[in-house]
XYZ file of C-alpha atoms in Angstrom:
743
model
C 95.630 79.433 -84.366
C 98.439 81.557 -85.741
C 98.442 82.491 -89.395
C 100.600 84.336 -91.875
C 100.414 88.124 -92.152
C 100.257 87.894 -95.958
C 97.172 89.557 -97.394
C 96.149 87.902 -100.701
C 93.137 89.201 -102.556
C 90.303 86.658 -102.620
C 86.878 86.727 -104.236
C 84.455 88.076 -101.646
C 81.920 85.322 -102.341
C 84.333 82.709 -100.938
C 85.028 84.560 -97.698
C 83.934 82.613 -94.644
C 86.883 83.177 -92.301
C 88.389 86.433 -91.038
C 91.948 86.595 -89.740
C 91.915 89.155 -86.985
C 94.609 91.088 -85.125
C 93.419 91.104 -81.517
C 95.152 93.382 -78.967
C 97.187 90.886 -76.949
C 100.853 90.021 -76.334
C 100.542 86.952 -78.564
C 102.511 87.301 -81.838
C 99.824 85.950 -84.153
C 96.514 86.490 -85.886
C 93.339 84.645 -84.905
C 90.771 82.978 -87.164
C 87.060 83.689 -86.668
C 83.994 82.493 -88.535
C 82.020 85.157 -90.366
C 78.281 85.396 -89.819
C 76.236 83.991 -92.707
C 74.937 87.428 -93.674
C 78.192 89.307 -93.067
C 81.234 90.071 -95.178
C 84.385 91.917 -94.173
C 87.465 93.277 -95.873
C 90.886 94.073 -94.352
C 90.859 97.207 -92.227
C 87.415 96.736 -90.690
C 86.915 96.417 -86.956
C 85.132 93.433 -85.465
C 84.023 92.516 -81.962
C 85.222 89.010 -81.134
C 85.271 86.617 -78.162
C 88.796 86.229 -76.816
C 89.288 83.833 -73.926
C 86.832 84.896 -71.261
C 86.593 88.465 -72.597
C 85.316 90.321 -75.659
C 87.725 92.530 -77.637
C 87.836 94.846 -80.622
C 90.138 93.576 -83.368
C 91.112 94.550 -86.900
C 90.542 92.241 -89.854
C 93.886 91.673 -91.580
C 92.987 88.983 -94.100
C 90.021 86.978 -95.318
C 89.995 83.346 -96.454
C 87.645 80.541 -97.436
C 89.191 78.104 -94.950
C 90.606 78.256 -91.432
C 93.905 77.123 -89.976
C 92.042 75.212 -87.215
C 89.270 72.639 -87.169
C 85.819 74.050 -87.874
C 84.456 73.046 -84.476
C 87.124 75.189 -82.779
C 86.383 78.251 -84.895
C 84.574 80.931 -82.891
C 82.161 83.281 -84.642
C 82.567 87.043 -84.888
C 80.152 88.773 -82.513
C 79.711 91.914 -84.607
C 81.129 93.749 -87.621
C 81.548 97.372 -86.514
C 82.279 99.099 -89.822
C 80.608 99.224 -93.207
C 83.905 100.328 -94.766
C 87.508 99.766 -93.620
C 88.267 102.161 -90.766
C 91.974 101.708 -91.484
C 92.856 102.189 -95.179
C 94.894 99.489 -96.813
C 98.128 101.526 -97.033
C 98.050 102.409 -93.335
C 97.143 98.832 -92.404
C 99.940 97.267 -94.427
C 102.454 99.850 -93.198
C 101.618 99.186 -89.533
C 101.851 95.420 -90.063
C 105.204 95.848 -91.816
C 106.462 97.903 -88.849
C 105.270 95.191 -86.486
C 107.197 92.564 -88.424
C 110.373 94.683 -88.436
C 110.228 95.280 -84.685
C 108.866 91.765 -84.002
C 105.901 93.017 -82.020
C 102.451 91.376 -81.806
C 100.199 92.590 -84.656
C 97.207 93.223 -82.399
C 99.154 95.660 -80.219
C 100.708 97.300 -83.277
C 97.321 98.019 -84.864
C 95.952 99.252 -81.541
C 98.774 101.814 -81.566
C 97.640 102.952 -85.017
C 94.062 103.694 -83.895
C 92.626 106.456 -81.666
C 91.415 105.282 -78.256
C 87.719 105.628 -79.105
C 88.067 103.414 -82.175
C 89.843 100.797 -80.070
C 86.841 100.909 -77.746
C 84.343 100.372 -80.552
C 83.058 103.932 -81.093
C 81.653 104.863 -84.502
C 84.228 106.236 -86.945
C 82.213 109.424 -87.462
C 83.398 112.939 -86.628
C 81.434 115.403 -84.519
C 79.394 117.959 -86.410
C 80.202 121.679 -86.288
C 78.076 124.654 -87.198
C 79.652 126.458 -90.152
C 78.947 129.613 -92.154
C 79.278 129.283 -95.932
C 79.490 132.063 -98.504
C 76.553 132.184 -100.921
C 76.742 133.248 -104.560
C 75.223 136.605 -103.576
C 77.852 137.085 -100.873
C 80.606 136.197 -103.277
C 79.409 138.895 -105.685
C 79.461 141.741 -103.137
C 81.860 144.575 -104.020
C 83.983 144.851 -100.872
C 85.475 148.320 -101.387
C 82.105 150.042 -101.311
C 80.876 147.864 -98.450
C 83.945 148.646 -96.360
C 83.068 152.373 -96.299
C 79.701 151.838 -94.585
C 80.134 148.397 -92.906
C 83.817 147.604 -92.421
C 83.236 144.526 -90.230
C 80.933 142.965 -92.813
C 83.493 143.606 -95.558
C 86.279 142.166 -93.423
C 84.318 138.996 -92.663
C 83.389 138.476 -96.308
C 87.049 138.899 -97.218
C 88.049 136.327 -94.578
C 85.511 133.880 -95.973
C 86.834 134.294 -99.498
C 90.390 133.689 -98.332
C 89.267 130.605 -96.375
C 87.605 129.034 -99.389
C 84.095 130.234 -98.555
C 83.640 128.509 -95.196
C 84.286 129.413 -91.552
C 83.322 127.297 -88.542
C 81.572 128.711 -85.501
C 84.798 128.272 -83.516
C 86.715 130.265 -86.107
C 84.155 133.057 -85.940
C 84.464 133.254 -82.162
C 88.136 134.135 -82.622
C 87.139 137.215 -84.685
C 86.062 140.315 -82.799
C 82.299 140.636 -83.363
C 82.418 137.701 -85.774
C 79.231 135.927 -84.654
C 77.072 139.056 -84.676
C 78.397 140.101 -88.085
C 77.757 136.615 -89.465
C 74.130 136.777 -88.318
C 73.721 140.075 -90.160
C 75.135 138.535 -93.328
C 72.805 135.551 -92.893
C 69.821 137.899 -92.834
C 71.060 139.522 -96.063
C 71.386 136.144 -97.759
C 75.142 136.520 -98.185
C 75.862 133.554 -95.913
C 74.091 130.290 -95.218
C 74.349 128.073 -92.147
C 75.607 124.517 -92.651
C 76.509 121.519 -90.540
C 79.997 120.228 -91.286
C 82.226 117.551 -89.757
C 84.441 118.875 -86.959
C 87.587 118.367 -88.983
C 90.588 120.179 -87.546
C 90.557 123.941 -87.912
C 91.136 126.631 -90.509
C 93.304 129.558 -89.331
C 91.396 132.826 -89.117
C 94.244 135.328 -89.094
C 95.301 137.088 -92.253
C 97.998 134.896 -93.826
C 101.467 136.351 -93.415
C 103.497 136.767 -96.598
C 106.474 134.393 -96.653
C 109.901 135.938 -96.120
C 112.407 135.826 -98.923
C 114.647 132.795 -98.577
C 118.398 133.225 -98.534
C 120.407 131.360 -101.213
C 121.089 128.296 -99.024
C 117.425 127.978 -98.054
C 116.302 128.375 -101.647
C 118.803 125.758 -102.820
C 117.556 123.295 -100.207
C 113.931 123.911 -101.184
C 114.711 123.505 -104.887
C 116.594 120.242 -104.273
C 113.541 118.696 -102.611
C 111.232 120.163 -105.257
C 113.266 118.405 -107.930
C 112.705 115.016 -106.293
C 110.573 112.662 -108.339
C 108.963 110.063 -106.119
C 110.766 109.004 -102.962
C 113.911 110.724 -101.812
C 115.305 111.265 -98.327
C 116.895 114.647 -97.611
C 118.901 115.683 -94.558
C 118.333 119.401 -93.938
C 121.450 120.124 -91.884
C 121.246 123.711 -90.673
C 122.906 125.514 -87.794
C 120.554 126.662 -85.037
C 118.549 129.649 -86.232
C 119.288 128.990 -89.907
C 115.618 128.929 -90.908
C 114.908 125.233 -91.352
C 111.247 125.822 -90.530
C 110.951 128.313 -93.399
C 112.188 125.611 -95.770
C 109.593 123.212 -94.341
C 106.887 125.834 -94.871
C 107.862 126.343 -98.511
C 107.792 122.600 -99.166
C 104.471 122.193 -97.377
C 103.077 125.066 -99.483
C 104.104 123.181 -102.632
C 102.450 120.023 -101.303
C 99.186 121.765 -100.411
C 99.099 123.616 -103.734
C 99.352 120.241 -105.475
C 96.276 119.024 -103.573
C 98.225 116.663 -101.355
C 98.798 116.297 -97.609
C 101.893 117.013 -95.536
C 102.794 115.130 -92.340
C 105.129 117.007 -89.958
C 106.604 115.167 -86.957
C 108.071 116.966 -83.933
C 109.842 115.329 -80.975
C 108.102 117.064 -78.073
C 104.517 117.992 -77.279
C 105.758 121.421 -76.194
C 106.855 122.189 -79.758
C 103.491 121.319 -81.318
C 101.602 124.543 -80.396
C 104.609 126.651 -81.442
C 104.882 124.969 -84.832
C 101.118 125.033 -85.286
C 101.184 128.790 -84.721
C 103.870 129.203 -87.404
C 101.830 127.147 -89.862
C 98.556 128.905 -89.055
C 100.151 132.263 -89.894
C 101.137 130.961 -93.322
C 98.256 128.758 -94.503
C 94.509 129.174 -94.878
C 93.814 125.442 -95.074
C 92.424 122.919 -92.586
C 95.128 121.411 -90.396
C 95.190 119.133 -87.361
C 97.622 118.529 -84.538
C 98.050 115.459 -82.365
C 99.191 116.195 -78.821
C 98.361 115.264 -75.222
C 96.114 118.278 -74.722
C 93.408 116.757 -76.956
C 90.438 114.877 -75.581
C 89.764 111.410 -76.975
C 86.940 112.856 -79.083
C 89.139 115.675 -80.451
C 91.855 113.154 -81.294
C 89.353 111.006 -83.182
C 88.088 114.045 -85.121
C 91.675 114.970 -86.064
C 92.504 111.389 -87.089
C 89.409 111.171 -89.299
C 90.248 114.549 -90.847
C 93.650 113.228 -91.885
C 92.306 109.881 -93.072
C 89.513 111.414 -95.137
C 91.759 114.045 -96.708
C 90.008 117.001 -95.049
C 93.167 118.128 -93.224
C 95.839 119.338 -95.613
C 98.507 119.509 -92.888
C 99.011 117.039 -90.027
C 101.379 117.936 -87.172
C 102.166 115.573 -84.338
C 104.616 113.672 -82.187
C 105.916 110.152 -82.857
C 102.575 108.254 -82.889
C 101.376 110.478 -85.756
C 103.557 108.421 -88.114
C 100.736 105.853 -88.224
C 98.081 108.431 -89.169
C 96.340 107.411 -92.414
C 96.542 109.981 -95.189
C 94.199 110.158 -98.163
C 96.636 112.038 -100.449
C 100.145 111.859 -98.943
C 102.678 114.185 -100.516
C 105.448 114.990 -97.998
C 106.826 113.844 -94.629
C 108.959 116.160 -92.484
C 110.772 115.056 -89.309
C 111.936 118.076 -87.311
C 114.888 117.596 -84.898
C 115.386 114.123 -86.346
C 118.217 113.343 -83.911
C 115.938 113.558 -80.883
C 115.583 110.494 -78.666
C 111.861 111.254 -78.198
C 111.138 109.727 -81.610
C 111.949 106.318 -80.134
C 109.133 104.665 -78.172
C 110.779 103.198 -75.068
C 108.119 100.737 -73.931
C 105.435 98.514 -75.441
C 105.729 98.733 -79.220
C 109.312 100.068 -79.358
C 109.353 101.742 -82.768
C 111.452 104.656 -83.998
C 109.212 107.216 -85.709
C 112.117 108.781 -87.634
C 113.088 105.459 -89.186
C 109.462 104.615 -89.890
C 109.021 108.010 -91.570
C 111.746 107.101 -94.062
C 110.245 103.651 -94.591
C 106.748 105.045 -95.096
C 107.979 107.702 -97.499
C 109.680 104.984 -99.512
C 106.520 102.853 -99.593
C 104.410 105.855 -100.620
C 106.924 107.187 -103.146
C 107.061 110.691 -101.611
C 109.941 112.871 -100.359
C 111.038 112.790 -96.722
C 112.911 115.686 -95.072
C 114.916 115.097 -91.875
C 115.890 118.369 -90.222
C 118.474 119.020 -87.502
C 121.327 121.273 -86.439
C 122.967 118.179 -84.925
C 122.148 115.216 -87.186
C 122.282 111.769 -85.641
C 125.230 109.590 -86.563
C 122.792 107.123 -88.143
C 121.501 109.788 -90.516
C 125.005 111.019 -91.387
C 125.966 107.411 -92.113
C 122.923 107.114 -94.400
C 124.054 110.221 -96.269
C 127.353 108.456 -97.012
C 126.106 104.925 -97.599
C 122.432 105.045 -98.598
C 122.178 108.067 -100.823
C 120.348 110.560 -98.602
C 120.908 114.034 -100.012
C 122.751 116.435 -97.692
C 121.290 119.949 -97.777
C 123.264 122.457 -95.699
C 122.217 125.768 -94.163
C 125.556 127.061 -92.858
C 124.442 130.513 -91.671
C 121.731 131.939 -89.481
C 118.792 133.542 -91.238
C 118.164 137.280 -91.165
C 121.754 138.313 -90.519
C 121.941 136.934 -86.957
C 125.401 135.737 -85.951
C 126.389 132.536 -84.180
C 127.117 133.131 -80.476
C 130.645 133.216 -79.119
C 131.371 130.380 -76.698
C 133.549 130.305 -73.594
C 134.586 127.358 -71.416
C 134.621 128.293 -67.740
C 136.976 126.212 -65.607
C 135.326 125.896 -62.176
C 137.914 123.605 -60.556
C 138.585 124.888 -57.049
C 136.188 127.805 -57.482
C 133.408 128.553 -54.950
C 129.945 127.705 -56.291
C 126.665 129.227 -55.212
C 123.802 126.890 -56.059
C 126.069 125.525 -58.790
C 126.926 128.968 -60.178
C 130.424 130.430 -60.177
C 131.147 134.083 -59.438
C 132.342 134.583 -63.023
C 129.093 133.220 -64.432
C 126.975 135.310 -62.069
C 128.880 138.400 -63.194
C 128.197 137.590 -66.872
C 124.506 137.115 -66.060
C 124.300 140.491 -64.354
C 126.019 142.188 -67.283
C 123.579 140.761 -69.823
C 120.567 141.577 -67.665
C 121.770 145.155 -67.152
C 122.020 145.507 -70.933
C 118.407 144.398 -71.359
C 119.167 140.866 -72.485
C 117.521 137.629 -71.432
C 119.514 134.884 -69.696
C 118.905 131.161 -70.092
C 120.416 128.879 -67.435
C 120.425 125.260 -68.599
C 120.638 122.337 -66.184
C 119.319 118.970 -67.272
C 118.406 117.849 -63.762
C 115.078 118.719 -62.189
C 114.324 118.916 -58.477
C 116.316 120.728 -55.806
C 119.218 118.312 -55.332
C 119.976 114.819 -56.671
C 120.898 113.434 -53.239
C 120.164 113.859 -49.529
C 123.320 113.087 -47.541
C 124.181 112.744 -43.843
C 127.312 114.723 -43.013
C 127.856 112.656 -39.845
C 127.724 109.069 -41.136
C 127.533 109.365 -44.976
C 124.017 107.895 -45.227
C 122.408 108.675 -48.594
C 118.670 108.583 -49.318
C 118.023 105.768 -51.802
C 114.923 104.372 -53.427
C 113.595 101.226 -51.792
C 112.505 99.916 -55.196
C 115.398 100.984 -57.489
C 119.181 101.079 -57.497
C 118.976 104.866 -57.511
C 119.209 107.841 -55.206
C 116.153 109.862 -54.299
C 115.997 113.433 -55.563
C 115.029 116.128 -53.090
C 112.144 118.355 -54.229
C 112.323 121.043 -51.592
C 109.260 123.082 -52.553
C 107.020 120.049 -52.113
C 109.134 118.620 -49.263
C 109.398 115.247 -50.983
C 112.113 112.764 -51.820
C 111.234 111.381 -55.236
C 112.648 108.633 -57.450
C 112.842 109.834 -61.042
C 112.891 106.239 -62.288
C 109.853 104.596 -60.677
C 107.981 107.567 -59.182
C 108.238 106.337 -55.569
C 108.280 109.235 -53.123
C 108.235 109.990 -49.420
C 108.820 112.994 -47.129
C 112.437 113.697 -46.185
C 113.330 112.330 -42.717
C 113.655 114.849 -39.844
C 116.947 113.184 -38.873
C 119.336 110.654 -40.351
C 117.658 107.200 -40.301
C 121.072 105.620 -39.669
C 122.699 107.695 -36.922
C 119.871 110.117 -35.920
C 122.067 113.114 -36.721
C 120.335 116.321 -37.779
C 123.145 117.156 -40.242
C 121.262 116.201 -43.401
C 122.508 118.071 -46.443
C 121.289 118.395 -50.013
C 124.099 117.525 -52.421
C 124.307 118.688 -56.004
C 122.141 121.002 -58.045
C 118.751 120.750 -59.651
C 116.581 123.332 -61.367
C 114.752 124.135 -58.103
C 118.001 125.015 -56.315
C 119.102 127.049 -59.315
C 115.799 128.925 -59.202
C 116.213 129.658 -55.490
C 119.753 130.972 -55.945
C 118.907 133.172 -58.921
C 115.816 134.604 -57.244
C 117.974 135.637 -54.293
C 120.690 137.101 -56.567
C 118.398 138.911 -59.004
C 115.181 139.737 -57.113
C 114.228 142.531 -59.530
C 114.095 140.291 -62.594
C 111.247 137.964 -63.480
C 112.167 134.281 -63.501
C 110.621 131.370 -65.423
C 111.474 127.715 -64.729
C 110.542 125.147 -67.366
C 110.953 121.480 -66.519
C 108.737 118.437 -66.163
C 107.633 119.474 -62.676
C 106.620 123.036 -63.585
C 104.724 121.969 -66.736
C 102.635 119.109 -65.350
C 99.352 120.998 -65.394
C 97.469 121.393 -68.656
C 98.413 124.625 -70.396
C 101.371 125.308 -68.070
C 103.972 124.957 -70.816
C 102.197 127.462 -73.042
C 101.859 129.986 -70.196
C 105.519 129.708 -69.204
C 106.688 130.078 -72.808
C 104.399 133.102 -73.191
C 106.127 134.695 -70.168
C 109.483 133.968 -71.758
C 108.497 135.451 -75.125
C 106.829 138.524 -73.631
C 109.956 139.473 -71.710
C 108.202 139.117 -68.352
C 110.700 136.401 -67.511
C 114.193 137.862 -67.892
C 115.872 134.777 -66.429
C 114.897 131.409 -67.902
C 115.807 128.154 -66.175
C 115.206 124.888 -67.939
C 116.057 121.319 -68.727
C 116.230 119.881 -72.232
C 112.545 120.806 -72.666
C 113.682 124.401 -73.153
C 116.583 123.530 -75.453
C 114.571 122.010 -78.294
C 113.634 124.234 -81.178
C 112.306 127.218 -79.224
C 112.896 130.623 -80.788
C 113.725 133.073 -77.977
C 114.973 136.205 -79.747
C 115.773 138.165 -76.563
C 118.143 135.556 -75.118
C 121.685 136.909 -75.289
C 123.371 134.608 -72.746
C 123.072 130.840 -72.436
C 124.717 129.369 -69.345
C 125.298 125.612 -69.371
C 125.586 125.151 -65.613
C 126.996 121.608 -65.580
C 128.507 120.219 -68.772
C 130.078 117.265 -66.949
C 126.953 115.123 -66.648
C 127.393 113.396 -70.007
C 131.175 113.372 -70.377
C 131.674 109.937 -68.840
C 128.405 108.110 -69.505
C 128.283 104.313 -69.760
C 126.117 104.297 -72.917
C 128.156 104.410 -76.130
C 125.823 107.165 -77.389
C 126.468 109.437 -74.365
C 129.127 111.536 -76.110
C 126.971 112.103 -79.193
C 123.994 113.129 -77.066
C 125.994 115.519 -74.916
C 127.403 117.237 -78.001
C 123.910 117.541 -79.486
C 122.579 118.941 -76.235
C 125.324 121.551 -75.951
C 124.865 122.715 -79.546
C 121.079 122.795 -79.277
C 120.915 124.784 -76.042
C 123.726 127.104 -77.160
C 121.666 127.795 -80.267
C 119.052 129.628 -78.195
C 121.482 132.572 -77.813
C 121.770 135.531 -80.179
C 119.020 134.580 -82.615
C 118.062 138.199 -83.352
C 119.982 141.465 -83.725
C 121.859 141.290 -80.437
C 125.009 139.149 -80.352
C 124.845 136.026 -78.216
C 127.220 134.433 -75.743
C 127.445 130.878 -74.375
C 129.269 130.018 -71.149
C 129.963 126.355 -70.357
C 130.876 125.527 -66.754
C 132.982 122.378 -66.359
C 135.462 120.638 -64.089
C 137.042 119.094 -67.208
C 138.020 122.047 -69.421
C 140.587 119.937 -71.304
C 138.158 117.205 -72.319
C 138.670 116.455 -76.051
C 134.922 116.478 -76.779
C 134.577 120.085 -75.645
C 137.649 121.239 -77.532
C 136.727 119.505 -80.791
C 133.159 120.759 -80.552
C 134.128 124.378 -79.880
C 137.147 124.525 -82.184
C 135.917 122.552 -85.197
C 132.150 122.283 -84.764
C 129.630 119.473 -84.534
C 130.322 118.118 -88.035
C 133.983 117.463 -87.205
C 133.098 115.802 -83.910
C 130.517 113.640 -85.674
C 133.175 112.438 -88.129
C 135.426 111.458 -85.208
C 132.596 109.634 -83.473
C 131.643 107.813 -86.666
C 135.228 106.639 -87.031
C 135.174 105.357 -83.440
C 131.908 103.533 -84.070
C 133.326 101.945 -87.216
C 136.415 100.683 -85.383
C 134.306 99.280 -82.538
C 131.654 97.796 -84.868
C 128.877 99.767 -83.185
C 125.784 101.329 -84.801
C 125.430 102.599 -87.436
C 128.113 100.128 -88.600
C 126.244 97.273 -86.899
C 122.665 96.379 -86.060
C 121.527 95.637 -82.532
C 118.595 93.985 -80.819
C 118.241 93.957 -77.046
C 116.261 91.269 -75.242
C 115.241 92.544 -71.807
C 113.840 90.445 -68.967
C 112.694 91.383 -65.488
C 111.274 89.628 -62.421
C 110.902 90.049 -58.677
C 113.733 87.542 -58.097
C 117.255 88.435 -59.235
C 118.111 85.028 -60.720
C 114.977 84.608 -62.893
C 115.820 87.142 -65.661
C 119.359 85.778 -66.029
C 118.060 82.201 -66.203
C 115.536 83.087 -68.915
C 118.075 85.013 -70.961
C 120.596 82.197 -70.688
C 118.023 79.737 -72.014
C 117.154 82.221 -74.773
C 120.849 82.614 -75.622
C 121.299 78.864 -75.945
C 118.280 78.679 -78.217
C 119.641 81.476 -80.419
C 123.074 79.841 -80.537
C 121.468 76.563 -81.643
C 120.053 78.322 -84.696
C 123.696 78.794 -85.744
C 123.205 81.846 -87.922
C 126.615 83.243 -88.949
C 127.333 86.926 -88.515
C 125.266 87.414 -85.348
C 127.068 87.760 -82.024
C 125.373 87.085 -78.680
C 126.561 89.218 -75.750
C 125.430 88.355 -72.243
C 123.233 87.811 -70.422
C 124.276 90.405 -67.846
C 122.423 92.481 -65.248
C 121.105 95.794 -66.582
C 123.159 98.924 -65.736
C 120.409 99.749 -63.218
C 119.670 96.193 -62.139
C 116.729 96.891 -59.834
C 113.983 99.245 -60.937
C 110.461 99.595 -59.530
C 111.052 96.560 -57.342
C 112.028 94.263 -60.213
C 115.419 92.874 -61.182
C 116.410 93.354 -64.809
C 118.900 91.735 -67.172
C 119.913 92.089 -70.832
C 120.944 89.886 -73.740
C 122.394 91.848 -76.664
C 122.432 90.614 -80.264
C 124.861 92.329 -82.625
C 125.266 91.813 -86.369
C 127.308 93.499 -89.070
C 124.386 93.107 -91.484
C 120.787 93.955 -90.646
C 119.315 91.147 -92.822
C 121.273 88.569 -90.814
C 119.903 89.915 -87.555
C 116.349 90.051 -88.907
C 116.620 86.498 -90.194
C 117.639 85.247 -86.762
C 114.949 87.241 -84.983
C 112.280 85.895 -87.329
C 113.187 82.322 -86.388
C 114.028 82.956 -82.735
C 111.407 85.339 -81.314
C 108.382 83.017 -81.870
C 110.154 80.350 -79.773
C 110.764 82.619 -76.769
C 107.181 82.339 -75.538
C 107.538 78.577 -75.123
C 110.630 78.685 -72.889
C 109.891 77.248 -69.438
C 111.932 79.924 -67.692
C 109.856 82.559 -69.461
C 106.908 81.877 -67.161
C 108.753 83.582 -64.306
C 109.678 86.802 -66.111
C 108.377 89.666 -68.206
C 110.427 90.043 -71.360
C 110.516 92.436 -74.304
C 112.529 92.820 -77.479
C 113.951 96.174 -78.584
C 115.153 96.235 -82.201
C 117.590 99.098 -82.881
C 117.653 100.145 -79.198
C 118.564 103.755 -78.467
C 119.100 103.343 -74.717
C 120.836 100.480 -72.930
C 119.468 101.170 -69.442
């Protein structure tokens, strides 16, 4: 029943068959017979029988004949939309992405839709009460009114700035707004309307934009000069004002009547960026993040699709959001691993942003203080423009950095005496201290001093992390947890010790050392509850928390002007990683977290604790900067024929028995070798670096090619055959094109 994904235009009168993408792991479309009185076009949803179930699918193509015999053709149960719910551009883009990543079209299109639309809900937004300015209200002279009724004058002024309309929610954010609006209704200066619940319009007085420095202005002007598609790397040191450049470009886009899509790597950055945008623009905007209900997400999605939202801000899945009038795509912190989906449909939102910008013919801006090696390669080889912001904005200076050799030194919760002294000095001077440790929990291992027993996960090849506050041993890979034993399970000794440092232990030590200073810990454990991240960041910004402890969640893009000291507690974690990208990621992490220091008037300092003070990565990074280190790493990658000088695809398999994944991958390797495509190398199969995870054994087969077209050509011929392999019935397998992690 499989068909091509091509979408020819056919006369509607001939349409009798719909080719439907049904959410399933099968890499094909399915033919269904249209009802006699029904007609569909691509992008509409239909309810169809599928096996013993009923599912919601998306029509991809229409034809006057089927690819199967008529008696086998099942009818569509119901056509759910009068018009395409997914516009043609968004539909074709999602299908193209599915072909590139070789993922089933039904699952790809499900990713592109809000949950409620996948479940068959009507594609109609909620209705909001709104107050609209009448002609009489627009003619009121505000200066005279302000003398006798200042609140009425202020509200009328707000309405004029907001284009003559404020929602009930917006009014609630204004002191006395509802009561004042009722008064204006009685005077006939406002009228009450019902409007779709599309996003929100900021209610605060728009802040005037700051004057850009010459480098910022040059970057803005370079993007402004772009006609049609162009990809621009905005390479600016931390604190250089990249967001101000984004804001200027978004302002241009909105002024031209078009929409801007802004992607951020982490949910925690979305409210912060939304606040920056709401202070600048008086236009409807929407944000996609985990704090939204399914109904709110649908409203936001419809606002973007219908062109009601001028600005769309979101994490990686927002790349599939349909836009009525696309004008600009921005990817903030483009180097961040969070843009890569690591399960299911394994797409990279940064790469798709460039592809979508090219298809739409609009500019794309990739921003970072530590650009990925792939993007730097594309600057050299593919014509991306390189826009540099070499200095911090507003006169702030880059922090001075010191390597602290802790070999043979006593450590207290992972902190040396020298580092503790620097912390005390900065705190005494009124500064804020940020202690960075990219390891949550209390300690990464529970160890028996008598017999060397170590607490390990029963389902993974991994140690259990001790979370002392909750009195739990927890696996950070599969989520398995249990209480710590009262005595060693092996020798019954009571000498159980917590080895290593996590953010909980760091918090305990710093609370004991600095009891008079407020402390804020930001990691995945402390931010699990809804709204926790916002509250913790508010404590950090208000100065209530003088000592900040965090993982990489705190290192990404946060502006903390009072931080004068950044302490990288353990720089050794990434120095000897098995992944070929480990060095690049460690360098990016160090630069990003160091960039939180000295972003305002006070000078900043960065202290890096390490047992390897002579490591060449640290010396190159501190002496010559990230750009020099990136050039060295690119040269290494070129010599080793690794990305970005090669293209990779990783076939993963897993099963409850250790031999099954290797057997499947060996059969898959033989099948790929039989296709005899030159230029593609097959490596493996081998067990995964962590072979057992969540009770399943895992193995890898890596495909490597010097040219991406060669790899894609092989995958196109090979992947459809994998489902028919006999050994495949005993495993779960997945394909990762352009993998970013090899675990």
